[in-house]
Amino acid sequence: MQEYTYIMLLERPVIAINLKTYSESLGENAIEIAKAIEQIQTDQTPKYNPIIAPQAVDIRLLAKQTKINIFAQHAEAFDYGRNTGYNIVKSMKDAGAKGLIINHSEHKIELNKIEDVITAAKKEKMYVICCADTINQARAVACFEPDFVAIEPPELIGTDTSIAKEDPDLIKKIVKKIRFIQYNARILIGAGIKTRNDVDICVKNGANGVLLASGVVKAKNISAVLFELFG
Amino acid sequence: MQEYTYIMLLERPVIAINLKTYSESLGENAIEIAKAIEQIQTDQTPKYNPIIAPQAVDIRLLAKQTKINIFAQHAEAFDYGRNTGYNIVKSMKDAGAKGLIINHSEHKIELNKIEDVITAAKKEKMYVICCADTINQARAVACFEPDFVAIEPPELIGTDTSIAKEDPDLIKKIVKKIRFIQYNARILIGAGIKTRNDVDICVKNGANGVLLASGVVKAKNISAVLFELFG
Amino acid sequence: MQEYTYIMLLERPVIAINLKTYSESLGENAIEIAKAIEQIQTDQTPKYNPIIAPQAVDIRLLAKQTKINIFAQHAEAFDYGRNTGYNIVKSMKDAGAKGLIINHSEHKIELNKIEDVITAAKKEKMYVICCADTINQARAVACFEPDFVAIEPPELIGTDTSIAKEDPDLIKKIVKKIRFIQYNARILIGAGIKTRNDVDICVKNGANGVLLASGVVKAKNISAVLFELFG
Amino acid sequence: MQEYTYIMLLERPVIAINLKTYSESLGENAIEIAKAIEQIQTDQTPKYNPIIAPQAVDIRLLAKQTKINIFAQHAEAFDYGRNTGYNIVKSMKDAGAKGLIINHSEHKIELNKIEDVITAAKKEKMYVICCADTINQARAVACFEPDFVAIEPPELIGTDTSIAKEDPDLIKKIVKKIRFIQYNARILIGAGIKTRNDVDICVKNGANGVLLASGVVKAKNISAVLFELFG
């Protein structure tokens, strides 16, 4: 299996899988998902670079058992200290996370915290996927120059409607509008993405990858979905 | 006394006074501050257009007794309904507010709420002053095209250091960076502004006005300060 | 019309009306509701003592125009000062509120804040209605000895099911369990209460009154409902 | 080394150590602290039963490497599902946690959430240490019958003042007042506890143990402190 290096993370299109707090992606199940991807990607130069975002309790073990880049699903910018019960950037890194998802539509944060967490992550040389519901929110978070801006139109979340199939021109428009703010922004498309064809359309239209969740984790046959996505 | 029309609000530089929850600017005291400004500004075309942001309990009475534009200090985007104990945009308007301050450094809100409140306010034809701690936060909120972007470098809040005197070039830089996002952004400078000279420097360097609080409300002689600012 | 004195507030059963953020109970509408109750209660010793909880923007005007006790729908324990956009206990009092509703199911607060707000209100000689979803939450808030504990079983909110008609013994049980913690607790029953008969059943079974909202405010004929409740 | 069974957790006095987000108690350091306690407690019937509350990222590994009971520092009552970035009760259990700390003074939660998390934990047969700042807050949380009520007078947190030495009668009073609500409450004393003598005084005066943090984790010689506490 190839090494998933930092350079890959930034130079190839990305398929990021948010494991959320589903039971199907907890503990051993998270490891199985990672292992399955590794076995599929035997090629030295796979087209899509995988990212997996497990629950905080799974980061340390997963980071030991896979070379796939692990991202935390959220973190606070707090320094080490008296922050009982919080997941902080520095501890996520210590556990093996290479990056963070922040401001997910299920875990919205204040504007100033977005800046603080991105700043804290950069100090730790960690990558940040900053989520946004709308084009204007995506432009706003691009002002802080996260490594990735993920846009999930909320009207598409959890539906069978794929932005890729329905409206590929919208992807072009999203990409253009965000890059007007941050010319080198790496943009992930979320919500409604399920098939490899969807991913290919996103990338063909200028995006740098996709952010998936239930399409993988809640699939009847996870292996088959992973094989389609990464094969 | 002149009428403070909407056009004035947008066409002339602004001195906005945040009354916060100080006792010195509550109830009768708020009315006195408004009346004092009206008496000072006998000119039909005053240089600076005043905005006063009282506590929610004072909006309705103040709006009846002054022609100065009243802004709420915060509001939720919620529609009429089951929101016990919240101050909502529509009720602020009903009470007589012409606009809203949002995302003040003492009342930070989630990124998506910033967009939601600005959208709700525009539907009600209310103006929004959206605050930001840093240049990048100011650029981010400019993506939602609020009527005013107020920037208060937190290191200057409550100090005697005036950005106007210390570093007027910083104002030029702030203005330029925000207008790159929103070319017609109206920009208010906050923190450390106390004198008319400070205000003049801000406007001379490209800002559209200032956002003040303790410099007025906690002054030993409020009338004297108002006279200096608006005279 | 009689004076609504403090003693009445504590010595007679209460019908408290939460006006929430409905348009039907905003501004002039709030005043109409208060006036209607005053006109109905011509008796010097009405059976039920009314409380009205308007939006923050309506407190000051309403307090001037009615003798009915006005309660805020929420407030923070903060002292006067730098709390932009918050409704604080002291300002609610200044505006004319005699008391506060806190921890409403639409505006939940942290346990320590419940204690802080009750303490702050007592210092201001304001009354507190502290809400609870369940019997155990009601017992918990009774530990802080608020003037009233209001219990609204969430499974009944907004339904046509009246606890009074369905299960009057449950009222007895609720009252007994709360008074085990605070022997002199005044207990208000909420959710599903709509008719005078409901109120009478609550009081007959040991409660000290009721907390109403949509049953009054969203009624097709508000006057008729008020006449039935207070007549 | 003995097995730390559930029965022990409830039948013997407890010394619970909150590792917070200190670097000195992260990852390998957390394991070292656990191992040190195990080596000290060679006795089959140690006087004090240890609990360790690591950061979420350390629970799974620590649970595999120690028999000491592991508690999470916080958790949400949410079921498995779409809760990106949250630590949920069920996942904490899956990772090996035997219990939870909730409502710590650094991580306050709403009253209804306290009830929800305790209910969720009981379903998972997990233990809950519910924290409180004051006697009345402790009485309030006792209404939900958590396994442990921990009281940390905030005026003593992080100071060198030990409630045990300063005012042992206060411990008796605290214990009595909480047990009036929950007759079989297990009560932990926090804030200012540093020495074995402090712990002994707490237990002698009726408490069921202590909740420690910086006294252990930030000690110059952690081993020495652990030896004194558990030896």
Coordinates of C-alpha atoms in Angstrom, one line a residue, chain A residues 18-23 26-28 55-61 64 73-74 78-88 90-92 94-95 101 104 106-108 157-158, chain D residues 18-23 26-28 55-61 64 73-74 78-88 90-92 94-95 101 104 106-108 157-158:
Chain A
N18 CA -17.4 11.7 8.0
L19 CA -18.2 8.8 10.3
K20 CA -20.4 11.0 12.5
T21 CA -21.7 9.1 15.6
Y22 CA -23.2 6.1 13.7
S23 CA -22.8 2.7 15.4
L26 CA -17.7 3.1 15.6
G27 CA -14.6 1.3 17.0
E28 CA -13.9 -1.9 15.1
Q55 CA -15.4 9.9 16.6
A56 CA -12.8 11.3 19.1
V57 CA -12.7 8.0 21.0
D58 CA -11.5 6.2 17.8
I59 CA -8.8 8.6 16.6
R60 CA -5.8 7.2 18.5
L61 CA -6.4 3.5 17.7
K64 CA -2.1 3.5 14.7
Q73 CA -15.0 15.9 13.6
H74 CA -14.6 19.0 15.7
F78 CA -8.2 26.0 23.7
D79 CA -4.6 25.4 24.9
Y80 CA -3.8 22.5 27.2
G81 CA -5.3 23.2 30.6
R82 CA -8.6 23.4 32.5
N83 CA -11.2 22.4 29.8
T84 CA -12.9 19.4 31.3
G85 CA -14.7 17.4 28.7
Y86 CA -13.7 19.3 25.6
N87 CA -11.8 17.9 22.6
I88 CA -9.0 20.3 21.9
K90 CA -3.6 19.8 20.5
S91 CA -5.0 16.6 21.9
M92 CA -6.5 15.6 18.6
D94 CA -1.4 14.0 19.9
A95 CA -3.9 11.2 19.2
I101 CA -13.6 19.1 10.3
H104 CA -20.3 21.0 10.3
E106 CA -24.6 19.4 12.9
H107 CA -22.0 21.3 15.0
K108 CA -22.1 25.0 14.1
I157 CA -28.5 16.7 3.0
G158 CA -29.8 13.2 3.6
Chain D
N18 CA -10.1 14.4 36.5
L19 CA -7.3 14.5 34.0
K20 CA -8.9 17.6 32.3
T21 CA -7.0 18.6 29.1
Y22 CA -3.6 18.9 30.7
S23 CA -0.6 17.8 28.6
L26 CA -2.6 13.1 27.9
G27 CA -1.9 9.8 26.1
E28 CA 1.1 8.0 27.5
Q55 CA -9.8 13.0 27.6
A56 CA -12.1 11.3 25.1
V57 CA -9.2 10.4 22.8
D58 CA -7.5 8.4 25.6
I59 CA -10.5 6.4 26.8
R60 CA -10.2 3.4 24.5
L61 CA -6.5 2.8 24.9
K64 CA -7.5 -1.7 27.5
Q73 CA -15.3 13.9 31.3
H74 CA -18.5 14.8 29.5
F78 CA -27.8 11.7 21.9
D79 CA -28.5 8.3 20.4
Y80 CA -26.2 7.0 17.6
G81 CA -26.7 9.0 14.5
R82 CA -26.0 12.4 13.0
N83 CA -24.2 14.2 15.8
T84 CA -20.9 15.2 14.1
G85 CA -18.2 16.0 16.6
Y86 CA -20.0 15.2 19.8
N87 CA -19.0 12.7 22.4
I88 CA -22.1 10.6 23.1
K90 CA -23.1 5.1 24.0
S91 CA -19.7 5.7 22.2
M92 CA -18.0 6.4 25.6
D94 CA -18.2 1.3 23.6
A95 CA -14.7 2.8 24.2
I101 CA -18.5 13.2 34.8
H104 CA -18.3 20.1 35.7
E106 CA -15.7 24.0 33.3
H107 CA -18.5 22.4 31.3
K108 CA -21.9 23.4 32.6
I157 CA -11.0 25.7 43.1
G158 CA -7.4 26.0 42.2

